[in-house]
Amino acid sequence: MTQTNVVPEDADSATPAPYFRRDESRFVPNETGRGGWGPSLSGHVVGGLLGWAAERAVDDPEFQPTRLTVDLPAPVALEPVEVRTQVHHDRKRLRLVEAVLTQGGTPVARASALFLRRGPQPDGKVWSPPVRMPPLPAGEGPEPSLFLRTYGWGTEMQNPDPGWADTPGPKYTWLHDTRALIDGEPVSAFTRAAMSADITASLANWGTNGLQFINVDYTLTLTRLPEGAHIGLASLTHHSHDGVATGSAVLVDRMGPIGSAVSVAIAHSGFRPHTKPPAG
């Protein structure tokens, strides 16, 4: 078994390196999975791996991934991880799955995923506030990864107000992660949504002094899976007091809203956004 803890970026490859490479039962992270809070994995990479594992535990395509709650109680080191799943409820219209991420045998993150069987849509209309997103970025060619597109790189394409990073106004972003999560694995629509939902805390909690709250959990809810390569987020709410914050956002694809996300965060400084794309 290889003793490599972190996979270096392949600068010579035309295809961006995946966030994880398999090593028997372990997943070895690529250095591009590092988040903005220090030498640890980004929450969107952690949540993506947990969502990927939970989805694999449900073998019926008629079940809709409806809710994913990701707990991030501690930094996940840039070291190999393992993930296990357990189905707690397997009923006719509902399946509940738990996924746990471990390092050195110690749990470092976990998720609960709810799957519901699809069925007939009831008649009638229910009110919901309209969502106005900025236009999708032009072109369909290779673009920087989700994390980079969100923080300070090409933000003029993401939000109708070019000065959004230092104003208290509403925030919007279109996300398109061009990296595979795991080598040799296509990124499913649910995995992309799971990764995107982690951005809720940053989008909702970014204020006039930048990002001063660190995400400790997030919950994604979906009425349908996203279509296409882009997922958009529009911040809905931010509330904070005594260093504790909650934030929410609506998720959309090019067809319209697909669900929403909410996060809980705690006051913390030291966020350092990436300012340029890594090699590869």
PDB file of C-alpha atoms in Angstrom:
ATOM      1  CA  MET A   1       0.000   0.000   0.000  1.00  0.00           C
ATOM      2  CA  THR A   2       1.296   3.445  -0.874  1.00  0.00           C
ATOM      3  CA  GLN A   3       2.313   5.696   1.992  1.00  0.00           C
ATOM      4  CA  THR A   4       1.481   8.914   0.133  1.00  0.00           C
ATOM      5  CA  ASN A   5      -0.728  11.193   2.224  1.00  0.00           C
ATOM      6  CA  VAL A   6      -1.550  13.843  -0.378  1.00  0.00           C
ATOM      7  CA  VAL A   7      -1.629  13.505  -4.149  1.00  0.00           C
ATOM      8  CA  PRO A   8       0.215  16.411  -5.843  1.00  0.00           C
ATOM      9  CA  GLU A   9      -1.421  18.349  -8.660  1.00  0.00           C
ATOM     10  CA  ASP A  10      -0.571  17.027 -12.120  1.00  0.00           C
ATOM     11  CA  ALA A  11       0.501  20.227 -13.850  1.00  0.00           C
ATOM     12  CA  ASP A  12       1.153  18.434 -17.149  1.00  0.00           C
ATOM     13  CA  SER A  13      -2.314  16.962 -17.519  1.00  0.00           C
ATOM     14  CA  ALA A  14      -4.971  18.675 -19.639  1.00  0.00           C
ATOM     15  CA  THR A  15      -7.633  17.173 -17.350  1.00  0.00           C
ATOM     16  CA  PRO A  16      -7.840  18.596 -13.816  1.00  0.00           C
ATOM     17  CA  ALA A  17      -6.789  16.045 -11.227  1.00  0.00           C
ATOM     18  CA  PRO A  18      -9.620  14.557  -9.133  1.00  0.00           C
ATOM     19  CA  TYR A  19     -10.044  15.592  -5.509  1.00  0.00           C
ATOM     20  CA  PHE A  20      -9.455  11.991  -4.368  1.00  0.00           C
ATOM     21  CA  ARG A  21      -7.628   8.946  -5.684  1.00  0.00           C
ATOM     22  CA  ARG A  22      -8.463   5.453  -4.468  1.00  0.00           C
ATOM     23  CA  ASP A  23      -5.962   3.445  -2.463  1.00  0.00           C
ATOM     24  CA  GLU A  24      -7.728   0.157  -1.676  1.00  0.00           C
ATOM     25  CA  SER A  25     -10.395   1.151   0.888  1.00  0.00           C
ATOM     26  CA  ARG A  26      -8.973   4.629   1.399  1.00  0.00           C
ATOM     27  CA  PHE A  27      -9.408   7.882  -0.493  1.00  0.00           C
ATOM     28  CA  VAL A  28      -6.223   9.919  -0.832  1.00  0.00           C
ATOM     29  CA  PRO A  29      -6.875  13.669  -1.231  1.00  0.00           C
ATOM     30  CA  ASN A  30      -5.388  15.895  -3.887  1.00  0.00           C
ATOM     31  CA  GLU A  31      -3.846  19.113  -2.583  1.00  0.00           C
ATOM     32  CA  THR A  32      -6.453  21.129  -4.522  1.00  0.00           C
ATOM     33  CA  GLY A  33      -9.063  19.866  -2.043  1.00  0.00           C
ATOM     34  CA  ARG A  34      -7.599  22.154   0.590  1.00  0.00           C
ATOM     35  CA  GLY A  35     -10.057  24.728   1.911  1.00  0.00           C
ATOM     36  CA  GLY A  36      -9.627  28.367   2.861  1.00  0.00           C
ATOM     37  CA  TRP A  37      -9.316  27.850   6.617  1.00  0.00           C
ATOM     38  CA  GLY A  38      -5.875  26.273   6.734  1.00  0.00           C
ATOM     39  CA  PRO A  39      -4.292  22.864   6.072  1.00  0.00           C
ATOM     40  CA  SER A  40      -7.538  20.886   5.915  1.00  0.00           C
ATOM     41  CA  LEU A  41      -9.998  19.646   3.312  1.00  0.00           C
ATOM     42  CA  SER A  42     -12.654  22.013   2.027  1.00  0.00           C
ATOM     43  CA  GLY A  43     -16.158  21.327   3.315  1.00  0.00           C
ATOM     44  CA  HIS A  44     -17.501  20.968  -0.215  1.00  0.00           C
ATOM     45  CA  VAL A  45     -15.070  18.097  -0.862  1.00  0.00           C
ATOM     46  CA  VAL A  46     -15.959  16.405   2.449  1.00  0.00           C
ATOM     47  CA  GLY A  47     -19.689  16.815   1.812  1.00  0.00           C
ATOM     48  CA  GLY A  48     -19.308  15.557  -1.732  1.00  0.00           C
ATOM     49  CA  LEU A  49     -17.626  12.346  -0.590  1.00  0.00           C
ATOM     50  CA  LEU A  50     -20.290  11.742   2.064  1.00  0.00           C
ATOM     51  CA  GLY A  51     -23.082  12.391  -0.447  1.00  0.00           C
ATOM     52  CA  TRP A  52     -21.413  10.089  -2.990  1.00  0.00           C
ATOM     53  CA  ALA A  53     -21.242   7.292  -0.413  1.00  0.00           C
ATOM     54  CA  ALA A  54     -24.849   7.764   0.733  1.00  0.00           C
ATOM     55  CA  GLU A  55     -26.132   7.671  -2.850  1.00  0.00           C
ATOM     56  CA  ARG A  56     -24.302   4.413  -3.514  1.00  0.00           C
ATOM     57  CA  ALA A  57     -26.130   2.825  -0.556  1.00  0.00           C
ATOM     58  CA  VAL A  58     -29.510   3.282  -2.309  1.00  0.00           C
ATOM     59  CA  ASP A  59     -29.826   1.008  -5.342  1.00  0.00           C
ATOM     60  CA  ASP A  60     -33.307   2.024  -6.534  1.00  0.00           C
ATOM     61  CA  PRO A  61     -33.354   4.862  -9.127  1.00  0.00           C
ATOM     62  CA  GLU A  62     -36.974   5.678  -8.218  1.00  0.00           C
ATOM     63  CA  PHE A  63     -35.773   7.118  -4.909  1.00  0.00           C
ATOM     64  CA  GLN A  64     -35.109  10.868  -4.957  1.00  0.00           C
ATOM     65  CA  PRO A  65     -32.230  12.183  -2.810  1.00  0.00           C
ATOM     66  CA  THR A  66     -34.247  14.683  -0.811  1.00  0.00           C
ATOM     67  CA  ARG A  67     -32.183  15.783   2.176  1.00  0.00           C
ATOM     68  CA  LEU A  68     -28.504  15.644   3.084  1.00  0.00           C
ATOM     69  CA  THR A  69     -27.242  16.950   6.415  1.00  0.00           C
ATOM     70  CA  VAL A  70     -23.464  17.163   6.737  1.00  0.00           C
ATOM     71  CA  ASP A  71     -21.820  17.641  10.141  1.00  0.00           C
ATOM     72  CA  LEU A  72     -18.328  19.162  10.099  1.00  0.00           C
ATOM     73  CA  PRO A  73     -17.316  19.091  13.786  1.00  0.00           C
ATOM     74  CA  ALA A  74     -13.548  19.142  13.180  1.00  0.00           C
ATOM     75  CA  PRO A  75     -11.057  19.938  10.427  1.00  0.00           C
ATOM     76  CA  VAL A  76     -10.513  16.998   8.081  1.00  0.00           C
ATOM     77  CA  ALA A  77      -6.759  16.685   7.592  1.00  0.00           C
ATOM     78  CA  LEU A  78      -5.151  16.456   4.162  1.00  0.00           C
ATOM     79  CA  GLU A  79      -4.614  12.756   4.754  1.00  0.00           C
ATOM     80  CA  PRO A  80      -6.269   9.545   3.515  1.00  0.00           C
ATOM     81  CA  VAL A  81      -9.874   9.012   4.626  1.00  0.00           C
ATOM     82  CA  GLU A  82     -12.271   6.098   4.719  1.00  0.00           C
ATOM     83  CA  VAL A  83     -16.054   6.259   4.476  1.00  0.00           C
ATOM     84  CA  ARG A  84     -18.689   3.778   5.617  1.00  0.00           C
ATOM     85  CA  THR A  85     -22.473   3.811   5.260  1.00  0.00           C
ATOM     86  CA  GLN A  86     -25.415   2.227   7.041  1.00  0.00           C
ATOM     87  CA  VAL A  87     -29.073   2.148   5.997  1.00  0.00           C
ATOM     88  CA  HIS A  88     -31.132   2.814   9.140  1.00  0.00           C
ATOM     89  CA  HIS A  89     -34.599   2.724   7.557  1.00  0.00           C
ATOM     90  CA  ASP A  90     -35.553   0.854   4.383  1.00  0.00           C
ATOM     91  CA  ARG A  91     -39.255   1.346   3.778  1.00  0.00           C
ATOM     92  CA  LYS A  92     -41.541   1.400   0.757  1.00  0.00           C
ATOM     93  CA  ARG A  93     -41.371   5.182   0.275  1.00  0.00           C
ATOM     94  CA  LEU A  94     -38.389   6.184   2.439  1.00  0.00           C
ATOM     95  CA  ARG A  95     -34.760   5.263   2.992  1.00  0.00           C
ATOM     96  CA  LEU A  96     -32.504   6.864   5.593  1.00  0.00           C
ATOM     97  CA  VAL A  97     -28.744   6.473   5.226  1.00  0.00           C
ATOM     98  CA  GLU A  98     -25.878   7.430   7.531  1.00  0.00           C
ATOM     99  CA  ALA A  99     -22.376   8.026   6.138  1.00  0.00           C
ATOM    100  CA  VAL A 100     -19.300   8.489   8.334  1.00  0.00           C
ATOM    101  CA  LEU A 101     -15.863   9.748   7.307  1.00  0.00           C
ATOM    102  CA  THR A 102     -12.906   8.502   9.367  1.00  0.00           C
ATOM    103  CA  GLN A 103      -9.183   9.192   9.570  1.00  0.00           C
ATOM    104  CA  GLY A 104      -7.030   6.782  11.536  1.00  0.00           C
ATOM    105  CA  GLY A 105     -10.176   5.072  12.772  1.00  0.00           C
ATOM    106  CA  THR A 106     -11.580   8.311  14.268  1.00  0.00           C
ATOM    107  CA  PRO A 107     -14.801   9.863  12.870  1.00  0.00           C
ATOM    108  CA  VAL A 108     -14.136  13.367  11.517  1.00  0.00           C
ATOM    109  CA  ALA A 109     -17.377  14.082   9.615  1.00  0.00           C
ATOM    110  CA  ARG A 110     -20.729  12.442   9.105  1.00  0.00           C
ATOM    111  CA  ALA A 111     -23.903  12.837   7.096  1.00  0.00           C
ATOM    112  CA  SER A 112     -27.529  11.765   7.214  1.00  0.00           C
ATOM    113  CA  ALA A 113     -29.279  11.351   3.866  1.00  0.00           C
ATOM    114  CA  LEU A 114     -32.994  10.921   3.249  1.00  0.00           C
ATOM    115  CA  PHE A 115     -34.319   9.363   0.022  1.00  0.00           C
ATOM    116  CA  LEU A 116     -38.022   9.429  -0.935  1.00  0.00           C
ATOM    117  CA  ARG A 117     -39.777   7.446  -3.643  1.00  0.00           C
ATOM    118  CA  ARG A 118     -41.030   9.659  -6.467  1.00  0.00           C
ATOM    119  CA  GLY A 119     -44.752   9.665  -7.245  1.00  0.00           C
ATOM    120  CA  PRO A 120     -47.593  11.696  -8.800  1.00  0.00           C
ATOM    121  CA  GLN A 121     -47.406  15.466  -8.352  1.00  0.00           C
ATOM    122  CA  PRO A 122     -50.528  16.939  -6.624  1.00  0.00           C
ATOM    123  CA  ASP A 123     -52.621  19.524  -8.452  1.00  0.00           C
ATOM    124  CA  GLY A 124     -52.694  23.170  -7.422  1.00  0.00           C
ATOM    125  CA  LYS A 125     -50.115  25.897  -6.856  1.00  0.00           C
ATOM    126  CA  VAL A 126     -48.171  26.891  -3.734  1.00  0.00           C
ATOM    127  CA  TRP A 127     -46.591  30.331  -3.328  1.00  0.00           C
ATOM    128  CA  SER A 128     -42.817  30.698  -3.287  1.00  0.00           C
ATOM    129  CA  PRO A 129     -40.713  33.862  -3.691  1.00  0.00           C
ATOM    130  CA  PRO A 130     -39.243  34.339  -7.175  1.00  0.00           C
ATOM    131  CA  VAL A 131     -35.500  33.928  -7.670  1.00  0.00           C
ATOM    132  CA  ARG A 132     -33.566  36.171 -10.041  1.00  0.00           C
ATOM    133  CA  MET A 133     -30.100  34.894 -10.854  1.00  0.00           C
ATOM    134  CA  PRO A 134     -27.403  36.642 -12.907  1.00  0.00           C
ATOM    135  CA  PRO A 135     -26.840  35.110 -16.352  1.00  0.00           C
ATOM    136  CA  LEU A 136     -24.893  31.892 -16.652  1.00  0.00           C
ATOM    137  CA  PRO A 137     -21.206  32.415 -17.502  1.00  0.00           C
ATOM    138  CA  ALA A 138     -20.740  32.511 -21.269  1.00  0.00           C
ATOM    139  CA  GLY A 139     -19.352  29.436 -22.965  1.00  0.00           C
ATOM    140  CA  GLU A 140     -19.255  25.799 -21.975  1.00  0.00           C
ATOM    141  CA  GLY A 141     -15.485  25.247 -22.086  1.00  0.00           C
ATOM    142  CA  PRO A 142     -13.194  24.328 -19.178  1.00  0.00           C
ATOM    143  CA  GLU A 143     -13.558  26.685 -16.236  1.00  0.00           C
ATOM    144  CA  PRO A 144     -11.949  26.993 -12.804  1.00  0.00           C
ATOM    145  CA  SER A 145     -13.195  24.724 -10.061  1.00  0.00           C
ATOM    146  CA  LEU A 146     -16.191  25.415  -7.859  1.00  0.00           C
ATOM    147  CA  PHE A 147     -14.123  26.680  -4.938  1.00  0.00           C
ATOM    148  CA  LEU A 148     -12.180  29.124  -7.066  1.00  0.00           C
ATOM    149  CA  ARG A 149     -15.175  30.470  -8.926  1.00  0.00           C
ATOM    150  CA  THR A 150     -16.833  31.291  -5.644  1.00  0.00           C
ATOM    151  CA  TYR A 151     -14.079  33.253  -3.944  1.00  0.00           C
ATOM    152  CA  GLY A 152     -12.567  36.196  -5.680  1.00  0.00           C
ATOM    153  CA  TRP A 153     -11.740  34.736  -9.084  1.00  0.00           C
ATOM    154  CA  GLY A 154     -14.036  35.884 -11.861  1.00  0.00           C
ATOM    155  CA  THR A 155     -16.623  37.182  -9.408  1.00  0.00           C
ATOM    156  CA  GLU A 156     -17.760  39.833 -11.863  1.00  0.00           C
ATOM    157  CA  MET A 157     -19.413  36.975 -13.747  1.00  0.00           C
ATOM    158  CA  GLN A 158     -21.101  35.615 -10.673  1.00  0.00           C
ATOM    159  CA  ASN A 159     -22.969  38.517  -9.095  1.00  0.00           C
ATOM    160  CA  PRO A 160     -24.856  41.452 -10.616  1.00  0.00           C
ATOM    161  CA  ASP A 161     -23.112  43.829  -8.186  1.00  0.00           C
ATOM    162  CA  PRO A 162     -19.337  43.784  -8.922  1.00  0.00           C
ATOM    163  CA  GLY A 163     -18.645  45.039  -5.382  1.00  0.00           C
ATOM    164  CA  TRP A 164     -20.494  42.213  -3.640  1.00  0.00           C
ATOM    165  CA  ALA A 165     -17.462  41.075  -1.638  1.00  0.00           C
ATOM    166  CA  ASP A 166     -17.437  44.222   0.513  1.00  0.00           C
ATOM    167  CA  THR A 167     -21.144  45.119   0.628  1.00  0.00           C
ATOM    168  CA  PRO A 168     -23.942  43.709   2.797  1.00  0.00           C
ATOM    169  CA  GLY A 169     -26.256  43.161  -0.185  1.00  0.00           C
ATOM    170  CA  PRO A 170     -27.571  39.840  -1.536  1.00  0.00           C
ATOM    171  CA  LYS A 171     -25.079  37.414  -3.044  1.00  0.00           C
ATOM    172  CA  TYR A 172     -25.344  35.064  -6.026  1.00  0.00           C
ATOM    173  CA  THR A 173     -23.006  32.611  -7.679  1.00  0.00           C
ATOM    174  CA  TRP A 174     -22.949  30.056 -10.472  1.00  0.00           C
ATOM    175  CA  LEU A 175     -20.805  27.012  -9.702  1.00  0.00           C
ATOM    176  CA  HIS A 176     -19.152  24.672 -12.169  1.00  0.00           C
ATOM    177  CA  ASP A 177     -16.615  22.262 -10.740  1.00  0.00           C
ATOM    178  CA  THR A 178     -14.557  20.740 -13.538  1.00  0.00           C
ATOM    179  CA  ARG A 179     -12.747  18.223 -11.326  1.00  0.00           C
ATOM    180  CA  ALA A 180     -13.885  14.689 -10.655  1.00  0.00           C
ATOM    181  CA  LEU A 181     -14.461  13.950  -6.993  1.00  0.00           C
ATOM    182  CA  ILE A 182     -12.899  10.482  -7.203  1.00  0.00           C
ATOM    183  CA  ASP A 183     -10.630   9.195  -9.927  1.00  0.00           C
ATOM    184  CA  GLY A 184     -12.482   7.008 -12.395  1.00  0.00           C
ATOM    185  CA  GLU A 185     -15.911   8.002 -11.036  1.00  0.00           C
ATOM    186  CA  PRO A 186     -18.335  10.228 -12.965  1.00  0.00           C
ATOM    187  CA  VAL A 187     -19.745  13.006 -10.791  1.00  0.00           C
ATOM    188  CA  SER A 188     -23.461  12.396 -10.299  1.00  0.00           C
ATOM    189  CA  ALA A 189     -26.019  15.194 -10.161  1.00  0.00           C
ATOM    190  CA  PHE A 190     -26.585  14.529  -6.456  1.00  0.00           C
ATOM    191  CA  THR A 191     -22.862  14.659  -5.677  1.00  0.00           C
ATOM    192  CA  ARG A 192     -22.566  18.009  -7.473  1.00  0.00           C
ATOM    193  CA  ALA A 193     -25.481  19.353  -5.452  1.00  0.00           C
ATOM    194  CA  ALA A 194     -23.939  18.047  -2.219  1.00  0.00           C
ATOM    195  CA  MET A 195     -20.685  19.833  -3.020  1.00  0.00           C
ATOM    196  CA  SER A 196     -22.413  23.055  -4.025  1.00  0.00           C
ATOM    197  CA  ALA A 197     -24.563  23.283  -0.888  1.00  0.00           C
ATOM    198  CA  ASP A 198     -21.481  23.744   1.303  1.00  0.00           C
ATOM    199  CA  ILE A 199     -21.026  27.175  -0.296  1.00  0.00           C
ATOM    200  CA  THR A 200     -24.231  28.344   1.437  1.00  0.00           C
ATOM    201  CA  ALA A 201     -22.380  29.403   4.584  1.00  0.00           C
ATOM    202  CA  SER A 202     -19.823  31.456   2.678  1.00  0.00           C
ATOM    203  CA  LEU A 203     -22.389  33.090   0.437  1.00  0.00           C
ATOM    204  CA  ALA A 204     -24.858  33.938   3.209  1.00  0.00           C
ATOM    205  CA  ASN A 205     -22.289  34.964   5.835  1.00  0.00           C
ATOM    206  CA  TRP A 206     -19.919  37.062   3.708  1.00  0.00           C
ATOM    207  CA  GLY A 207     -20.084  40.660   4.927  1.00  0.00           C
ATOM    208  CA  THR A 208     -18.286  43.977   4.764  1.00  0.00           C
ATOM    209  CA  ASN A 209     -15.228  42.467   6.485  1.00  0.00           C
ATOM    210  CA  GLY A 210     -15.174  39.327   4.362  1.00  0.00           C
ATOM    211  CA  LEU A 211     -15.954  35.887   5.753  1.00  0.00           C
ATOM    212  CA  GLN A 212     -15.902  35.849   9.560  1.00  0.00           C
ATOM    213  CA  PHE A 213     -17.864  32.634  10.220  1.00  0.00           C
ATOM    214  CA  ILE A 214     -16.701  29.059   9.702  1.00  0.00           C
ATOM    215  CA  ASN A 215     -19.190  26.388   8.639  1.00  0.00           C
ATOM    216  CA  VAL A 216     -19.920  23.616  11.161  1.00  0.00           C
ATOM    217  CA  ASP A 217     -22.778  21.948   9.288  1.00  0.00           C
ATOM    218  CA  TYR A 218     -25.093  22.320   6.347  1.00  0.00           C
ATOM    219  CA  THR A 219     -28.347  20.774   5.172  1.00  0.00           C
ATOM    220  CA  LEU A 220     -29.302  20.399   1.523  1.00  0.00           C
ATOM    221  CA  THR A 221     -32.902  19.776   0.470  1.00  0.00           C
ATOM    222  CA  LEU A 222     -33.828  18.840  -3.097  1.00  0.00           C
ATOM    223  CA  THR A 223     -37.128  18.473  -4.929  1.00  0.00           C
ATOM    224  CA  ARG A 224     -35.320  17.282  -8.053  1.00  0.00           C
ATOM    225  CA  LEU A 225     -31.788  16.645  -9.239  1.00  0.00           C
ATOM    226  CA  PRO A 226     -29.953  19.445 -11.066  1.00  0.00           C
ATOM    227  CA  GLU A 227     -29.680  19.344 -14.855  1.00  0.00           C
ATOM    228  CA  GLY A 228     -26.567  20.519 -16.664  1.00  0.00           C
ATOM    229  CA  ALA A 229     -23.089  21.378 -15.449  1.00  0.00           C
ATOM    230  CA  HIS A 230     -23.908  24.579 -13.526  1.00  0.00           C
ATOM    231  CA  ILE A 231     -25.584  24.973 -10.146  1.00  0.00           C
ATOM    232  CA  GLY A 232     -26.521  28.439  -8.921  1.00  0.00           C
ATOM    233  CA  LEU A 233     -26.983  29.725  -5.384  1.00  0.00           C
ATOM    234  CA  ALA A 234     -28.833  32.841  -4.282  1.00  0.00           C
ATOM    235  CA  SER A 235     -28.447  33.840  -0.640  1.00  0.00           C
ATOM    236  CA  LEU A 236     -31.740  34.197   1.209  1.00  0.00           C
ATOM    237  CA  THR A 237     -30.978  34.935   4.860  1.00  0.00           C
ATOM    238  CA  HIS A 238     -28.254  35.654   7.371  1.00  0.00           C
ATOM    239  CA  HIS A 239     -28.879  35.909  11.111  1.00  0.00           C
ATOM    240  CA  SER A 240     -26.156  36.036  13.752  1.00  0.00           C
ATOM    241  CA  HIS A 241     -25.761  36.861  17.434  1.00  0.00           C
ATOM    242  CA  ASP A 242     -22.983  36.271  19.981  1.00  0.00           C
ATOM    243  CA  GLY A 243     -20.786  34.695  17.328  1.00  0.00           C
ATOM    244  CA  VAL A 244     -23.334  32.130  16.096  1.00  0.00           C
ATOM    245  CA  ALA A 245     -24.764  32.433  12.591  1.00  0.00           C
ATOM    246  CA  THR A 246     -27.365  30.769  10.431  1.00  0.00           C
ATOM    247  CA  GLY A 247     -27.648  31.317   6.701  1.00  0.00           C
ATOM    248  CA  SER A 248     -29.768  30.000   3.871  1.00  0.00           C
ATOM    249  CA  ALA A 249     -29.768  29.943   0.086  1.00  0.00           C
ATOM    250  CA  VAL A 250     -31.878  28.649  -2.772  1.00  0.00           C
ATOM    251  CA  LEU A 251     -30.250  26.298  -5.292  1.00  0.00           C
ATOM    252  CA  VAL A 252     -31.091  26.505  -8.988  1.00  0.00           C
ATOM    253  CA  ASP A 253     -30.059  25.075 -12.330  1.00  0.00           C
ATOM    254  CA  ARG A 254     -30.672  26.618 -15.736  1.00  0.00           C
ATOM    255  CA  MET A 255     -34.309  25.434 -15.552  1.00  0.00           C
ATOM    256  CA  GLY A 256     -35.086  27.055 -12.179  1.00  0.00           C
ATOM    257  CA  PRO A 257     -35.085  26.257  -8.438  1.00  0.00           C
ATOM    258  CA  ILE A 258     -34.212  22.720  -7.375  1.00  0.00           C
ATOM    259  CA  GLY A 259     -34.116  23.086  -3.596  1.00  0.00           C
ATOM    260  CA  SER A 260     -32.532  25.016  -0.762  1.00  0.00           C
ATOM    261  CA  ALA A 261     -29.769  24.818   1.814  1.00  0.00           C
ATOM    262  CA  VAL A 262     -29.202  26.096   5.330  1.00  0.00           C
ATOM    263  CA  SER A 263     -25.994  26.265   7.337  1.00  0.00           C
ATOM    264  CA  VAL A 264     -24.895  26.865  10.915  1.00  0.00           C
ATOM    265  CA  ALA A 265     -21.580  28.624  11.498  1.00  0.00           C
ATOM    266  CA  ILE A 266     -19.487  30.000  14.358  1.00  0.00           C
ATOM    267  CA  ALA A 267     -17.397  33.167  14.429  1.00  0.00           C
ATOM    268  CA  HIS A 268     -13.868  32.537  13.201  1.00  0.00           C
ATOM    269  CA  SER A 269     -11.275  34.615  11.369  1.00  0.00           C
ATOM    270  CA  GLY A 270      -8.457  33.564   9.108  1.00  0.00           C
ATOM    271  CA  PHE A 271     -10.241  32.649   5.887  1.00  0.00           C
ATOM    272  CA  ARG A 272      -7.840  32.932   2.938  1.00  0.00           C
ATOM    273  CA  PRO A 273      -9.568  32.585  -0.427  1.00  0.00           C
ATOM    274  CA  HIS A 274      -7.720  31.246  -3.424  1.00  0.00           C
ATOM    275  CA  THR A 275      -6.903  34.081  -5.815  1.00  0.00           C
ATOM    276  CA  LYS A 276      -5.713  32.124  -8.852  1.00  0.00           C
ATOM    277  CA  PRO A 277      -6.409  28.707 -10.313  1.00  0.00           C
ATOM    278  CA  PRO A 278      -3.937  25.947  -9.466  1.00  0.00           C
ATOM    279  CA  ALA A 279      -1.910  24.242 -12.146  1.00  0.00           C
ATOM    280  CA  GLY A 280      -3.972  21.665 -14.028  1.00  0.00           C
TER     281      GLY A 280
END
